[in-house]
Amino acid sequence: MSSSGFTSSDRNAIPAKVADQHVSLGAVIRDTLRARILSGELKTGTRLIEGRLADELGASRIPVREALRELASEGLVTIEPRRGASVAFLSQEVARDLVEVRATLEGLNAKLAAQRRNDSAVASLTAVLNMGIEAAKTDNAELLADLNNRFHELLATVAGNDVLTDMVRSLRTRTVMLFANGGPQRARQNWEEHAQILQAVIVGNAELAALLAAQHVHNAANASLRQPPASPASSPAPAISPT
């Protein structure tokens, strides 16, 4: 592995010349680096040297620098004077703070969704939920991550608060690494908890939806840290149909 954290096989997985793509160059580099960080290929503390990254990605230093600054704003990269950029390390204190804030905002998101639900939204959420429950029986981590994101994004759409959506989306990005080590058992529990949240949304129980959504975040964090999860507010729910 090079000092920038990329091996020759990593470089083969990246577009040969990202400058050839008809999108923002900085965005391509940002998304490439973000994917490497969130997948664990770039470990905590790995130095991200602008010059080497520029050579490896076939770009100049300017879009690389822009990408690193954006990732720093997301909390995935740390930029220090004279030392440069590296993959961020989250202390226990910062991790705790992030989880507390995300749990509170996810609870508000679910509360608003329960108050503003409609039949079409419920049907869409139910479809994703049932796909997630089936996917949790497999080892397809990429599919599970995609379905998990779709479920939360749909719930945010139902909640209908754009400011809240942006804040929660940013926190999800910053806490992905915290929830990366839950394992297969946590994946199944994750969708059981989604089912509980959705059931509360369907029946319009806003307070219960908020409680379950907040608890869901804490349970995921605890599982990743190999700690016992919080006691469930109700028994796990199977795949459900809209009512």
mmCIF file of C-alpha atoms in Angstrom:
data_model
loop_
_atom_site.group_PDB
_atom_site.id
_atom_site.type_symbol
_atom_site.label_atom_id
_atom_site.label_comp_id
_atom_site.label_asym_id
_atom_site.label_seq_id
_atom_site.Cartn_x
_atom_site.Cartn_y
_atom_site.Cartn_z
ATOM 1 C CA MET A 1 0.000 0.000 0.000
ATOM 2 C CA SER A 2 1.286 3.478 -0.822
ATOM 3 C CA SER A 3 1.513 6.211 1.810
ATOM 4 C CA SER A 4 -1.727 7.676 0.438
ATOM 5 C CA GLY A 5 -3.511 4.422 1.255
ATOM 6 C CA PHE A 6 -4.079 3.117 -2.309
ATOM 7 C CA THR A 7 -2.661 -0.098 -3.754
ATOM 8 C CA SER A 8 -2.248 -0.808 -7.457
ATOM 9 C CA SER A 9 -5.477 -2.832 -7.374
ATOM 10 C CA ASP A 10 -7.269 0.154 -5.817
ATOM 11 C CA ARG A 11 -6.123 2.330 -8.681
ATOM 12 C CA ASN A 12 -7.441 -0.189 -11.179
ATOM 13 C CA ALA A 13 -10.882 0.125 -9.557
ATOM 14 C CA ILE A 14 -10.873 3.918 -10.026
ATOM 15 C CA PRO A 15 -11.653 5.460 -13.435
ATOM 16 C CA ALA A 16 -8.329 5.734 -15.269
ATOM 17 C CA LYS A 17 -8.755 9.474 -15.713
ATOM 18 C CA VAL A 18 -11.526 10.978 -13.652
ATOM 19 C CA ALA A 19 -10.963 14.195 -15.596
ATOM 20 C CA ASP A 20 -12.528 12.465 -18.615
ATOM 21 C CA GLN A 21 -15.923 12.226 -16.864
ATOM 22 C CA HIS A 22 -18.609 14.822 -17.593
ATOM 23 C CA VAL A 23 -19.257 15.670 -13.940
ATOM 24 C CA SER A 24 -17.549 17.890 -11.395
ATOM 25 C CA LEU A 25 -13.995 16.662 -11.032
ATOM 26 C CA GLY A 26 -13.929 17.419 -7.341
ATOM 27 C CA ALA A 27 -17.198 15.512 -6.867
ATOM 28 C CA VAL A 28 -15.811 12.410 -8.580
ATOM 29 C CA ILE A 29 -12.695 12.471 -6.414
ATOM 30 C CA ARG A 30 -14.750 13.175 -3.275
ATOM 31 C CA ASP A 31 -17.106 10.270 -3.967
ATOM 32 C CA THR A 32 -14.209 7.932 -4.771
ATOM 33 C CA LEU A 33 -12.400 8.767 -1.546
ATOM 34 C CA ARG A 34 -15.594 8.662 0.503
ATOM 35 C CA ALA A 35 -16.369 5.170 -0.775
ATOM 36 C CA ARG A 36 -12.864 3.989 0.142
ATOM 37 C CA ILE A 37 -13.161 5.461 3.627
ATOM 38 C CA LEU A 38 -16.627 4.129 4.369
ATOM 39 C CA SER A 39 -15.747 0.652 3.069
ATOM 40 C CA GLY A 40 -12.735 0.536 5.367
ATOM 41 C CA GLU A 41 -10.179 0.391 2.563
ATOM 42 C CA LEU A 42 -8.710 3.648 3.817
ATOM 43 C CA LYS A 43 -8.192 3.147 7.528
ATOM 44 C CA THR A 44 -8.417 5.685 10.304
ATOM 45 C CA GLY A 45 -5.241 7.733 10.391
ATOM 46 C CA THR A 46 -4.214 7.009 6.797
ATOM 47 C CA ARG A 47 -2.525 10.085 5.323
ATOM 48 C CA LEU A 48 -4.160 11.501 2.200
ATOM 49 C CA ILE A 49 -1.338 13.223 0.326
ATOM 50 C CA GLU A 50 -2.599 15.612 -2.331
ATOM 51 C CA GLY A 51 0.192 15.056 -4.841
ATOM 52 C CA ARG A 52 0.057 11.277 -4.732
ATOM 53 C CA LEU A 53 -3.739 11.239 -4.897
ATOM 54 C CA ALA A 54 -3.644 13.595 -7.871
ATOM 55 C CA ASP A 55 -1.243 11.280 -9.711
ATOM 56 C CA GLU A 56 -3.248 8.170 -8.873
ATOM 57 C CA LEU A 57 -6.552 9.723 -9.924
ATOM 58 C CA GLY A 58 -5.224 11.450 -13.032
ATOM 59 C CA ALA A 59 -6.116 14.941 -11.847
ATOM 60 C CA SER A 60 -4.464 18.114 -10.617
ATOM 61 C CA ARG A 61 -4.075 19.002 -6.953
ATOM 62 C CA ILE A 62 -6.835 21.636 -6.976
ATOM 63 C CA PRO A 63 -9.865 19.262 -7.280
ATOM 64 C CA VAL A 64 -8.165 16.846 -4.875
ATOM 65 C CA ARG A 65 -7.836 19.669 -2.350
ATOM 66 C CA GLU A 66 -11.502 20.616 -2.868
ATOM 67 C CA ALA A 67 -12.566 16.998 -2.353
ATOM 68 C CA LEU A 68 -10.579 16.692 0.866
ATOM 69 C CA ARG A 69 -12.121 19.905 2.213
ATOM 70 C CA GLU A 70 -15.620 18.598 1.495
ATOM 71 C CA LEU A 71 -14.830 15.306 3.213
ATOM 72 C CA ALA A 72 -13.467 17.280 6.155
ATOM 73 C CA SER A 73 -16.798 19.125 6.392
ATOM 74 C CA GLU A 74 -18.507 15.706 6.553
ATOM 75 C CA GLY A 75 -16.229 14.638 9.399
ATOM 76 C CA LEU A 76 -14.532 11.868 7.389
ATOM 77 C CA VAL A 77 -11.198 13.639 6.938
ATOM 78 C CA THR A 78 -9.042 15.685 9.305
ATOM 79 C CA ILE A 79 -6.887 18.500 7.914
ATOM 80 C CA GLU A 80 -4.080 19.758 10.148
ATOM 81 C CA PRO A 81 -1.556 22.575 9.568
ATOM 82 C CA ARG A 82 1.807 21.302 8.254
ATOM 83 C CA ARG A 83 0.591 17.721 8.471
ATOM 84 C CA GLY A 84 -2.087 17.746 5.795
ATOM 85 C CA ALA A 85 -5.105 15.479 5.464
ATOM 86 C CA SER A 86 -5.773 12.058 6.936
ATOM 87 C CA VAL A 87 -8.745 9.772 7.493
ATOM 88 C CA ALA A 88 -10.509 11.076 10.598
ATOM 89 C CA PHE A 89 -10.385 9.359 13.952
ATOM 90 C CA LEU A 90 -13.536 9.637 16.040
ATOM 91 C CA SER A 91 -12.871 9.768 19.752
ATOM 92 C CA GLN A 92 -15.343 8.144 22.112
ATOM 93 C CA GLU A 93 -16.520 11.585 23.162
ATOM 94 C CA VAL A 94 -17.182 12.737 19.592
ATOM 95 C CA ALA A 95 -18.839 9.413 18.729
ATOM 96 C CA ARG A 96 -21.134 9.753 21.733
ATOM 97 C CA ASP A 97 -22.066 13.298 20.773
ATOM 98 C CA LEU A 98 -22.820 12.307 17.180
ATOM 99 C CA VAL A 99 -25.005 9.395 18.269
ATOM 100 C CA GLU A 100 -26.929 11.545 20.741
ATOM 101 C CA VAL A 101 -27.685 14.215 18.153
ATOM 102 C CA ARG A 102 -28.514 11.736 15.405
ATOM 103 C CA ALA A 103 -30.847 9.786 17.700
ATOM 104 C CA THR A 104 -32.711 12.977 18.601
ATOM 105 C CA LEU A 105 -33.101 14.082 14.979
ATOM 106 C CA GLU A 106 -34.040 10.607 13.718
ATOM 107 C CA GLY A 107 -36.720 10.583 16.409
ATOM 108 C CA LEU A 108 -38.110 13.923 15.203
ATOM 109 C CA ASN A 109 -37.987 12.663 11.614
ATOM 110 C CA ALA A 110 -40.060 9.571 12.479
ATOM 111 C CA LYS A 111 -42.482 11.677 14.555
ATOM 112 C CA LEU A 112 -43.176 13.983 11.624
ATOM 113 C CA ALA A 113 -43.534 11.007 9.271
ATOM 114 C CA ALA A 114 -46.208 9.518 11.541
ATOM 115 C CA GLN A 115 -48.070 12.824 11.510
ATOM 116 C CA ARG A 116 -47.798 13.364 7.741
ATOM 117 C CA ARG A 117 -48.083 9.820 6.376
ATOM 118 C CA ASN A 118 -50.169 8.901 3.353
ATOM 119 C CA ASP A 119 -51.095 5.646 1.654
ATOM 120 C CA SER A 120 -48.605 6.021 -1.189
ATOM 121 C CA ALA A 121 -45.700 6.711 1.162
ATOM 122 C CA VAL A 122 -46.656 3.804 3.407
ATOM 123 C CA ALA A 123 -46.759 1.462 0.417
ATOM 124 C CA SER A 124 -43.283 2.572 -0.729
ATOM 125 C CA LEU A 125 -41.814 2.213 2.759
ATOM 126 C CA THR A 126 -43.398 -1.200 3.181
ATOM 127 C CA ALA A 127 -41.938 -2.412 -0.104
ATOM 128 C CA VAL A 128 -38.431 -1.360 0.903
ATOM 129 C CA LEU A 129 -38.915 -2.822 4.380
ATOM 130 C CA ASN A 130 -39.873 -6.230 3.044
ATOM 131 C CA MET A 131 -36.927 -6.216 0.622
ATOM 132 C CA GLY A 132 -34.659 -5.340 3.533
ATOM 133 C CA ILE A 133 -35.978 -8.159 5.691
ATOM 134 C CA GLU A 134 -35.259 -10.625 2.874
ATOM 135 C CA ALA A 135 -31.832 -9.120 2.184
ATOM 136 C CA ALA A 136 -30.924 -9.451 5.873
ATOM 137 C CA LYS A 137 -31.069 -13.231 5.403
ATOM 138 C CA THR A 138 -28.092 -12.955 3.027
ATOM 139 C CA ASP A 139 -24.551 -11.610 3.334
ATOM 140 C CA ASN A 140 -25.019 -8.879 0.727
ATOM 141 C CA ALA A 141 -23.712 -5.914 2.708
ATOM 142 C CA GLU A 142 -23.853 -3.559 -0.276
ATOM 143 C CA LEU A 143 -27.539 -4.315 -0.930
ATOM 144 C CA LEU A 144 -28.391 -3.945 2.749
ATOM 145 C CA ALA A 145 -26.646 -0.577 2.922
ATOM 146 C CA ASP A 146 -28.518 0.612 -0.162
ATOM 147 C CA LEU A 147 -31.900 -0.529 1.158
ATOM 148 C CA ASN A 148 -31.186 0.969 4.572
ATOM 149 C CA ASN A 149 -30.430 4.310 2.954
ATOM 150 C CA ARG A 150 -33.579 4.090 0.811
ATOM 151 C CA PHE A 151 -35.739 3.369 3.864
ATOM 152 C CA HIS A 152 -34.421 6.367 5.778
ATOM 153 C CA GLU A 153 -34.592 8.669 2.761
ATOM 154 C CA LEU A 154 -38.216 7.655 2.117
ATOM 155 C CA LEU A 155 -39.063 8.243 5.769
ATOM 156 C CA ALA A 156 -37.498 11.702 5.492
ATOM 157 C CA THR A 157 -39.571 12.405 2.378
ATOM 158 C CA VAL A 158 -42.723 11.567 4.315
ATOM 159 C CA ALA A 159 -41.609 13.799 7.199
ATOM 160 C CA GLY A 160 -41.404 16.639 4.698
ATOM 161 C CA ASN A 161 -38.849 18.868 6.438
ATOM 162 C CA ASP A 162 -35.979 19.698 4.086
ATOM 163 C CA VAL A 163 -33.821 21.319 6.757
ATOM 164 C CA LEU A 164 -34.149 18.270 8.986
ATOM 165 C CA THR A 165 -33.476 15.954 6.043
ATOM 166 C CA ASP A 166 -30.184 17.700 5.239
ATOM 167 C CA MET A 167 -29.053 17.638 8.862
ATOM 168 C CA VAL A 168 -29.869 13.956 9.365
ATOM 169 C CA ARG A 169 -28.279 12.991 6.035
ATOM 170 C CA SER A 170 -25.042 14.688 7.076
ATOM 171 C CA LEU A 171 -25.084 12.901 10.432
ATOM 172 C CA ARG A 172 -25.691 9.543 8.754
ATOM 173 C CA THR A 173 -22.605 10.080 6.626
ATOM 174 C CA ARG A 174 -20.528 10.985 9.664
ATOM 175 C CA THR A 175 -21.729 7.982 11.684
ATOM 176 C CA VAL A 176 -21.511 5.279 9.001
ATOM 177 C CA MET A 177 -18.150 4.094 10.334
ATOM 178 C CA LEU A 178 -19.577 3.838 13.835
ATOM 179 C CA PHE A 179 -22.175 1.325 12.694
ATOM 180 C CA ALA A 180 -19.994 -0.722 10.338
ATOM 181 C CA ASN A 181 -19.235 -3.673 12.640
ATOM 182 C CA GLY A 182 -22.653 -4.858 13.737
ATOM 183 C CA GLY A 183 -22.524 -8.197 11.885
ATOM 184 C CA PRO A 184 -25.303 -10.399 10.446
ATOM 185 C CA GLN A 185 -27.307 -10.542 13.673
ATOM 186 C CA ARG A 186 -27.403 -6.764 13.844
ATOM 187 C CA ALA A 187 -28.478 -6.610 10.188
ATOM 188 C CA ARG A 188 -31.557 -8.700 10.994
ATOM 189 C CA GLN A 189 -32.311 -6.702 14.131
ATOM 190 C CA ASN A 190 -31.886 -3.508 12.129
ATOM 191 C CA TRP A 191 -34.808 -4.430 9.876
ATOM 192 C CA GLU A 192 -36.909 -5.701 12.749
ATOM 193 C CA GLU A 193 -36.525 -2.250 14.295
ATOM 194 C CA HIS A 194 -37.378 -0.609 10.968
ATOM 195 C CA ALA A 195 -40.565 -2.667 10.960
ATOM 196 C CA GLN A 196 -41.456 -1.410 14.431
ATOM 197 C CA ILE A 197 -40.858 2.199 13.408
ATOM 198 C CA LEU A 198 -42.951 1.806 10.270
ATOM 199 C CA GLN A 199 -45.810 0.174 12.165
ATOM 200 C CA ALA A 200 -45.903 3.171 14.518
ATOM 201 C CA VAL A 201 -45.886 5.503 11.502
ATOM 202 C CA ILE A 202 -48.719 3.564 9.842
ATOM 203 C CA VAL A 203 -51.000 3.835 12.869
ATOM 204 C CA GLY A 204 -50.047 7.480 13.393
ATOM 205 C CA ASN A 205 -48.456 7.016 16.822
ATOM 206 C CA ALA A 206 -45.977 9.886 16.527
ATOM 207 C CA GLU A 207 -44.526 9.618 20.039
ATOM 208 C CA LEU A 208 -43.880 5.882 19.731
ATOM 209 C CA ALA A 209 -42.346 6.349 16.278
ATOM 210 C CA ALA A 210 -39.974 8.962 17.722
ATOM 211 C CA LEU A 211 -39.024 6.736 20.653
ATOM 212 C CA LEU A 212 -38.370 3.712 18.436
ATOM 213 C CA ALA A 213 -36.324 5.699 15.911
ATOM 214 C CA ALA A 214 -34.113 7.213 18.618
ATOM 215 C CA GLN A 215 -33.672 3.837 20.268
ATOM 216 C CA HIS A 216 -32.806 2.338 16.881
ATOM 217 C CA VAL A 217 -29.783 4.653 16.577
ATOM 218 C CA HIS A 218 -28.554 3.818 20.075
ATOM 219 C CA ASN A 219 -29.000 0.081 19.467
ATOM 220 C CA ALA A 220 -26.973 0.261 16.248
ATOM 221 C CA ALA A 221 -24.180 2.166 17.982
ATOM 222 C CA ASN A 222 -24.136 -0.259 20.917
ATOM 223 C CA ALA A 223 -24.026 -3.282 18.600
ATOM 224 C CA SER A 224 -21.101 -1.816 16.682
ATOM 225 C CA LEU A 225 -19.239 -1.295 19.952
ATOM 226 C CA ARG A 226 -20.075 -4.868 21.007
ATOM 227 C CA GLN A 227 -22.277 -3.626 23.833
ATOM 228 C CA PRO A 228 -25.677 -5.068 24.777
ATOM 229 C CA PRO A 229 -28.501 -3.289 22.904
ATOM 230 C CA ALA A 230 -31.173 -1.339 24.718
ATOM 231 C CA SER A 231 -34.288 -3.268 25.686
ATOM 232 C CA PRO A 232 -36.770 -3.186 22.783
ATOM 233 C CA ALA A 233 -39.915 -1.157 23.314
ATOM 234 C CA SER A 234 -41.933 -3.955 21.788
ATOM 235 C CA SER A 235 -41.406 -7.396 20.297
ATOM 236 C CA PRO A 236 -39.795 -7.633 16.826
ATOM 237 C CA ALA A 237 -42.226 -7.274 13.945
ATOM 238 C CA PRO A 238 -42.245 -9.438 10.814
ATOM 239 C CA ALA A 239 -42.690 -8.154 7.261
ATOM 240 C CA ILE A 240 -45.868 -6.099 7.152
ATOM 241 C CA SER A 241 -48.405 -4.904 4.659
ATOM 242 C CA PRO A 242 -49.805 -1.345 4.526
ATOM 243 C CA THR A 243 -53.114 -0.837 6.312
#
